[in-house]
mmCIF file of C-alpha atoms in Angstrom:
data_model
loop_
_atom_site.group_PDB
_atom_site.id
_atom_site.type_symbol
_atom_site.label_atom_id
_atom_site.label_comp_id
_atom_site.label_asym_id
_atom_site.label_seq_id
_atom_site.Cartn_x
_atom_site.Cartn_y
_atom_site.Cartn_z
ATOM 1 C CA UNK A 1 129.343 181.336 71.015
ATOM 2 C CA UNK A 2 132.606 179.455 72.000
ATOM 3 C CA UNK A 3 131.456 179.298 75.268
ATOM 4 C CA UNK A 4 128.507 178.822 75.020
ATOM 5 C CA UNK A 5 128.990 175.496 73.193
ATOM 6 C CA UNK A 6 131.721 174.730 76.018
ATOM 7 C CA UNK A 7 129.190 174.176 78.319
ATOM 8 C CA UNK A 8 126.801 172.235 76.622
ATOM 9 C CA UNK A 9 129.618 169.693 75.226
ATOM 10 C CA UNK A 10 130.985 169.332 78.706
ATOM 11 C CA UNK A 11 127.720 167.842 79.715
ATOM 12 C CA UNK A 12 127.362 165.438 77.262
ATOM 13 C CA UNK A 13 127.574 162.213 78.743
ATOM 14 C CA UNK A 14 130.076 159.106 76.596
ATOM 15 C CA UNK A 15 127.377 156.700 77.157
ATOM 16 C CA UNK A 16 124.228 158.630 75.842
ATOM 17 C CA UNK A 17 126.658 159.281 72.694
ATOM 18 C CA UNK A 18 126.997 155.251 72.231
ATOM 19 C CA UNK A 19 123.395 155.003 72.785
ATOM 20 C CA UNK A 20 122.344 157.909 70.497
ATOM 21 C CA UNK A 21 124.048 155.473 67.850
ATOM 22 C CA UNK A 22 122.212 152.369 68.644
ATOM 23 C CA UNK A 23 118.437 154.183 69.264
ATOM 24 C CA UNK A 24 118.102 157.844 68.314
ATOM 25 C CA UNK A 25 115.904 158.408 71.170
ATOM 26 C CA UNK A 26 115.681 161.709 72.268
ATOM 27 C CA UNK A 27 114.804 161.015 76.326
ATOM 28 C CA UNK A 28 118.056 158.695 76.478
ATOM 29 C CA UNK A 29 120.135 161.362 75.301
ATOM 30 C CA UNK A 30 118.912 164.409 76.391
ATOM 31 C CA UNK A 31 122.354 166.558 77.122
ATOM 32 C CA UNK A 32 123.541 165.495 73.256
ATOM 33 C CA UNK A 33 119.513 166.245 72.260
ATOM 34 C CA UNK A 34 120.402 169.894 73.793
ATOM 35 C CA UNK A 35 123.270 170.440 71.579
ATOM 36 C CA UNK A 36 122.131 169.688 68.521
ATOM 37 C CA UNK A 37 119.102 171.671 69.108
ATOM 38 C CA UNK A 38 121.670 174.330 70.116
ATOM 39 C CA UNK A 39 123.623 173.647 66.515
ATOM 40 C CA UNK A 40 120.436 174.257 64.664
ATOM 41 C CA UNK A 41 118.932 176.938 66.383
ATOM 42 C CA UNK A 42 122.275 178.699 66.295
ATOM 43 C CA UNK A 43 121.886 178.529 62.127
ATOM 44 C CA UNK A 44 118.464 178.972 61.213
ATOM 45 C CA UNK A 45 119.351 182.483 63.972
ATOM 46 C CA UNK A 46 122.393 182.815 61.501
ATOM 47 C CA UNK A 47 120.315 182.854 58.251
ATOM 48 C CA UNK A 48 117.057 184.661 59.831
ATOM 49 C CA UNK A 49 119.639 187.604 60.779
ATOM 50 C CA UNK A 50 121.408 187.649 57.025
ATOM 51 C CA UNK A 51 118.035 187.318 55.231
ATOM 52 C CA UNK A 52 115.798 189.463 57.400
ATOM 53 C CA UNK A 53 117.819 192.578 56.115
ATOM 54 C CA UNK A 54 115.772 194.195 53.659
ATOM 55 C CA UNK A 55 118.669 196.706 52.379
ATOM 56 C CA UNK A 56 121.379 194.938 50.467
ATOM 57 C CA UNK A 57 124.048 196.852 52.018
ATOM 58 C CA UNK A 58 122.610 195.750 55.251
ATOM 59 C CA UNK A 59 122.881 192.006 54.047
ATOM 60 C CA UNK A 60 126.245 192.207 52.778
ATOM 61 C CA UNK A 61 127.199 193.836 56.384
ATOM 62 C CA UNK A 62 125.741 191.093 57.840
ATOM 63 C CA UNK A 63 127.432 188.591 55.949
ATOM 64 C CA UNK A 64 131.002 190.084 56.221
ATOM 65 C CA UNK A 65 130.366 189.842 60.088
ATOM 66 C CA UNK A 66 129.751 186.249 59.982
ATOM 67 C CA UNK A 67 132.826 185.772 57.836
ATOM 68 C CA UNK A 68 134.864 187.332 60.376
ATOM 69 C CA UNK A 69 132.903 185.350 63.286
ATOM 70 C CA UNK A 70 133.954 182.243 61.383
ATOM 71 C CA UNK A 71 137.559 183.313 61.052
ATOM 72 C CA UNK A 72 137.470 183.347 64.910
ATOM 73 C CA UNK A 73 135.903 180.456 65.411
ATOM 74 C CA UNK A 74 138.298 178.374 63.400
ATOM 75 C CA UNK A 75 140.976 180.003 65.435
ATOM 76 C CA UNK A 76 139.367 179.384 68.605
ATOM 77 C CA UNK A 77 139.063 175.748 67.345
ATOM 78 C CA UNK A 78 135.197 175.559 68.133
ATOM 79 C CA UNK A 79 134.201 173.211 64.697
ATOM 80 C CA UNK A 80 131.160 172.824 65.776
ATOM 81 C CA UNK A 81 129.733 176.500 66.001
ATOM 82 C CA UNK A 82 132.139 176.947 62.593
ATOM 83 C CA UNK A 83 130.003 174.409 60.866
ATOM 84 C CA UNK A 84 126.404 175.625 62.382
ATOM 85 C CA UNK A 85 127.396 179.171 60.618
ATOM 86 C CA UNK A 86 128.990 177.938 57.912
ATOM 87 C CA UNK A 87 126.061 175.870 56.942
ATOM 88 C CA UNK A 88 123.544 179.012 57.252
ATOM 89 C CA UNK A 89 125.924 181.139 54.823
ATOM 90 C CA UNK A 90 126.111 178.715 52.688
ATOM 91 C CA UNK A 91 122.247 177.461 53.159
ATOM 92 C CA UNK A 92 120.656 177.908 49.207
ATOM 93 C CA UNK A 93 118.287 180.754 50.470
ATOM 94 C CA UNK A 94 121.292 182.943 51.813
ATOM 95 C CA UNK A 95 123.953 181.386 48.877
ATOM 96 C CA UNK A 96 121.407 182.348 45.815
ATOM 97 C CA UNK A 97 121.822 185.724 46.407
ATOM 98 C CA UNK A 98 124.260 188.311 45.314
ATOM 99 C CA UNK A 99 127.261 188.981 46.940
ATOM 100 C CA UNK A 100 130.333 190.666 46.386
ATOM 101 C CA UNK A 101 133.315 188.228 44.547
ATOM 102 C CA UNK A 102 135.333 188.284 47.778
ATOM 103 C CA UNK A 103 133.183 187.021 50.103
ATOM 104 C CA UNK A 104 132.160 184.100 48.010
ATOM 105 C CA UNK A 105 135.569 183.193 47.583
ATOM 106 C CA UNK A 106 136.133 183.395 51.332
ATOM 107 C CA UNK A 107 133.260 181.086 51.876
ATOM 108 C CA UNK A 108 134.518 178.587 49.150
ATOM 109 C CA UNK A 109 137.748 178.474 51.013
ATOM 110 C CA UNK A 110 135.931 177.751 54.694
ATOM 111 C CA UNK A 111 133.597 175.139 52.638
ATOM 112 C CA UNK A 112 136.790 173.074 51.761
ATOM 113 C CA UNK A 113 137.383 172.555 55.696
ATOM 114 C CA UNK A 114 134.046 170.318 56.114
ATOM 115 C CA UNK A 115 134.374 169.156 51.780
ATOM 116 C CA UNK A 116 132.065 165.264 52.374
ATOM 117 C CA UNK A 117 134.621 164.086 49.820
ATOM 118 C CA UNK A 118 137.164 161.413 50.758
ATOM 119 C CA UNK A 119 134.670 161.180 53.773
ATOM 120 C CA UNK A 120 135.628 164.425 55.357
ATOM 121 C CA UNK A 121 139.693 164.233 55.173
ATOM 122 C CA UNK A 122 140.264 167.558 55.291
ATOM 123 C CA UNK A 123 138.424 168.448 58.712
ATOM 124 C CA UNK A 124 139.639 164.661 60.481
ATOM 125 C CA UNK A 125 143.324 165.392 59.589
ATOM 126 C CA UNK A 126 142.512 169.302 60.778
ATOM 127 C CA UNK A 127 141.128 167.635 64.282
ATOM 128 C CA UNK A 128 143.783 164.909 64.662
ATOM 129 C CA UNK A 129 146.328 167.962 64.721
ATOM 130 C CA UNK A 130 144.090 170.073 66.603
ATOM 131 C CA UNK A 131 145.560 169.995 70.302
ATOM 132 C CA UNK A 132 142.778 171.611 73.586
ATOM 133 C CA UNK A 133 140.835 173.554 73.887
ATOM 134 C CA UNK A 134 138.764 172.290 71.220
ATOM 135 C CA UNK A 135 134.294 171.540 70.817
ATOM 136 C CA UNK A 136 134.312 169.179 67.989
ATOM 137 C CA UNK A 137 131.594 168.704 65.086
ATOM 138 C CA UNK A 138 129.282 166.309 66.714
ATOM 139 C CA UNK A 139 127.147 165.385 63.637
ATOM 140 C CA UNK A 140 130.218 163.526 62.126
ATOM 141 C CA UNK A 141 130.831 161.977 65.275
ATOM 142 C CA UNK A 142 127.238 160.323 65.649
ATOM 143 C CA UNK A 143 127.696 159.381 62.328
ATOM 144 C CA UNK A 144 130.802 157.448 62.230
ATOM 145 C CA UNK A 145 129.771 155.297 65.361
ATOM 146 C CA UNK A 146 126.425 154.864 63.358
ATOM 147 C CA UNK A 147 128.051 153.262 60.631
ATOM 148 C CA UNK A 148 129.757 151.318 63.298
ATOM 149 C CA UNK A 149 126.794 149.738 64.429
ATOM 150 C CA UNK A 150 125.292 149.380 61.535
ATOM 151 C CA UNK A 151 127.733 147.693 59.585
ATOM 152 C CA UNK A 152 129.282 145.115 62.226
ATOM 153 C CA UNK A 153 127.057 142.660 64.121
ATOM 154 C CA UNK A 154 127.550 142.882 68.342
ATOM 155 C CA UNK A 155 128.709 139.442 68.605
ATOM 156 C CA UNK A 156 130.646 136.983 66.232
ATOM 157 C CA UNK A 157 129.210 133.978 64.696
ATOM 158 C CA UNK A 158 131.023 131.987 67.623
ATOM 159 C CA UNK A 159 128.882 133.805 70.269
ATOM 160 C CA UNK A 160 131.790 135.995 71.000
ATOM 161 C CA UNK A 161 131.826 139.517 71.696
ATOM 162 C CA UNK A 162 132.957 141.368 68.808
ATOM 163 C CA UNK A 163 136.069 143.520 70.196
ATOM 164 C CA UNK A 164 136.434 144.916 66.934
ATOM 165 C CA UNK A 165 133.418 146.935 66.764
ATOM 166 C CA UNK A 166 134.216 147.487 70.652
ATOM 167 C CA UNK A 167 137.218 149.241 69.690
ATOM 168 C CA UNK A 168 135.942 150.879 66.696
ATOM 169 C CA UNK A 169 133.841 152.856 69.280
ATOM 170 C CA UNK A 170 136.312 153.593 71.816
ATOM 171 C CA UNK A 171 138.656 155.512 68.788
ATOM 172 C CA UNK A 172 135.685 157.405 67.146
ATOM 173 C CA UNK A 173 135.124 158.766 70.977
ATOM 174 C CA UNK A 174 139.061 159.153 72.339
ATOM 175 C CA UNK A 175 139.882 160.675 68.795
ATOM 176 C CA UNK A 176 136.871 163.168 68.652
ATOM 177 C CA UNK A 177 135.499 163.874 72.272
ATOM 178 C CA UNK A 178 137.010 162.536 74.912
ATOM 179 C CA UNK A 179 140.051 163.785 74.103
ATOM 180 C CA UNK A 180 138.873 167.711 74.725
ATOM 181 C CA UNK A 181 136.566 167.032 77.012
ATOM 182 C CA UNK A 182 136.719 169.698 80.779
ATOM 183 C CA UNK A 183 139.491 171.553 78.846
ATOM 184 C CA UNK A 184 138.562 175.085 79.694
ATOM 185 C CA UNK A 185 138.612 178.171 77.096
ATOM 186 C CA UNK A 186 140.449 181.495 78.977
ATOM 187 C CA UNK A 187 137.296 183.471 77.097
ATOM 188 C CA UNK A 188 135.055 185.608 79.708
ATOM 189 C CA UNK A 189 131.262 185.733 79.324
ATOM 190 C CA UNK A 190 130.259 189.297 77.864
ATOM 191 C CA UNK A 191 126.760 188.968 79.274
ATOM 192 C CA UNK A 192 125.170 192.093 76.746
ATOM 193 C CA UNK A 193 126.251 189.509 74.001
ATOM 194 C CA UNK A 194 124.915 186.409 75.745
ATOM 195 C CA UNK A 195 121.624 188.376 76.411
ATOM 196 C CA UNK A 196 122.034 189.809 72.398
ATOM 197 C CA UNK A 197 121.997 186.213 71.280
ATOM 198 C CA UNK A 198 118.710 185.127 73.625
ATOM 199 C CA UNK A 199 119.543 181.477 73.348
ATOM 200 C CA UNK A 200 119.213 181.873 69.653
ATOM 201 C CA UNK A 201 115.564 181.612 70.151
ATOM 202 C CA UNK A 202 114.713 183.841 67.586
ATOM 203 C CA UNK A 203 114.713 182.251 63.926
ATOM 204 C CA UNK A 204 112.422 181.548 60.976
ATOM 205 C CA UNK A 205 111.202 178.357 59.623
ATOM 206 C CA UNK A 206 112.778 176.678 56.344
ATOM 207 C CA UNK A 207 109.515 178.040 54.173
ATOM 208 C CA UNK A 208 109.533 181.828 55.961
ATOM 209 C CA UNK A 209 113.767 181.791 55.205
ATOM 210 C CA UNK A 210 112.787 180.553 50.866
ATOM 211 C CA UNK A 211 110.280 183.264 50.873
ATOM 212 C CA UNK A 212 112.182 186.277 51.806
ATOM 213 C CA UNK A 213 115.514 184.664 49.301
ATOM 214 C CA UNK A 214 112.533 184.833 46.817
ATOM 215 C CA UNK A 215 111.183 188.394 47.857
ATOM 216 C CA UNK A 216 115.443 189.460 47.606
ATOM 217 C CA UNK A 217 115.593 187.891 44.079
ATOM 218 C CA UNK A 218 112.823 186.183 42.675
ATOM 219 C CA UNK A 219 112.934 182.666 41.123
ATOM 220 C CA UNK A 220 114.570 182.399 37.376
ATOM 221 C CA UNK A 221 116.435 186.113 37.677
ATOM 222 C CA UNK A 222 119.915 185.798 37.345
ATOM 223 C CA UNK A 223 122.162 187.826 39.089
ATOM 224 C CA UNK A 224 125.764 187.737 38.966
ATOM 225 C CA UNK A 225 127.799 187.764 41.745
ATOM 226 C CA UNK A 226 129.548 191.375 42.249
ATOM 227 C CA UNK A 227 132.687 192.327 42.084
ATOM 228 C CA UNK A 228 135.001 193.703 44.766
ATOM 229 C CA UNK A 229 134.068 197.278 45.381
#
């Protein structure tokens, strides 16, 4: 996965970032539009697997592997393939379920890494510490310089160029990209898990995913969560 999402951040070009900010178009930015395609198809794969599992000892298997991939990951430093799996565990059709106490508490703990409270302290002061090799979150990247632009104008009222939003930019990308960008992993490719993973290609849709959570335990049945075996 690591490297995987090495290559793909590597590619992505500083300006399409700034521009991503300013337009959203998809054709400007096309390596940044391939990695976070690759962050969301690398989820809904994550909660497919989980949820496609009709035995519950199956599930639980499959949930206690993508604790320990997580555990990895955050060791590895790769946020951004942390937070695509993190988000699927932790997605309401997978999280509604039952599970056993441990694992939910493990979870809770990896959900206060990426807590939105206090605007994400707890993962910026994680990242300012973090030294290479390193693949940020890039959805909290795009949206700090899209607060940026919106809430400063280009140019001051005296026609001016506004060097404070200027600069504003140029930290937001030093701090979070540019900083551990071409700063190799020493991870080989295992090509039977590169050819396991298929691009993450396969995955349901959003509706398919809430009907087999609802096949598992069916709306209004309460369940609680199980203790450690």
């Amino acid at each position: 996965m690591t490297l995987l999402d090495a290559e793909l951040f590597d590619k992505i070009e500083i300006p399409e970032v700034l521009r991503w900010s300013r337009e959203q178009l998809e054709e400007h930015s096309p390596n940044l539009t391939k990695f976070t395609e690759h962050f969301n198809k690398m989820s809904y794969w994550c909660r497919t697997r989980i949820l496609e599992q009709e035995d519950p000892k199956e599930r639980e298997r499959h949930l206690v592997k993508f604790i320990k991939v997580l555990k990895h990951l955050r060791r590895l430093n790769n946020f951004n393939s942390f937070l695509a799996i993190l988000s699927a565990v932790d997605s309401a059709p997978v999280r509604r379920l039952e599970w056993q106490r441990q694992n939910v508490e493990m979870l809770k703990e990896f959900c206060e890494l990426i807590n939105s409270s206090s605007s994400f302290h707890t993962y910026r002061q994680a990242l300012s510490e973090t030294k290479p090799p390193c693949i940020p979150y890039i959805g909290l990247v795009l949206q700090d310089l899209t607060f940026v632009n919106l809430g400063n104008r280009d140019y001051l009222p005296d026609k001016n160029i506004n060097f404070s939003k200027c600069w504003q930019y140029f930290t937001i990308i030093v701090e979070n990209m540019s900083r551990f960008r071409k700063c190799a992993y020493d991870l080989k490719k295992n090509e039977k898990i590169i050819a396991f993973f298929n691009n993450f290609d396969y995955y349901l849709s959003e509706e398919s995913l809430w009907q087999l959570s609802e096949m598992i335990k069916p709306r209004g049945s309460k369940t609680p969560v199980r203790p450690i075996d």
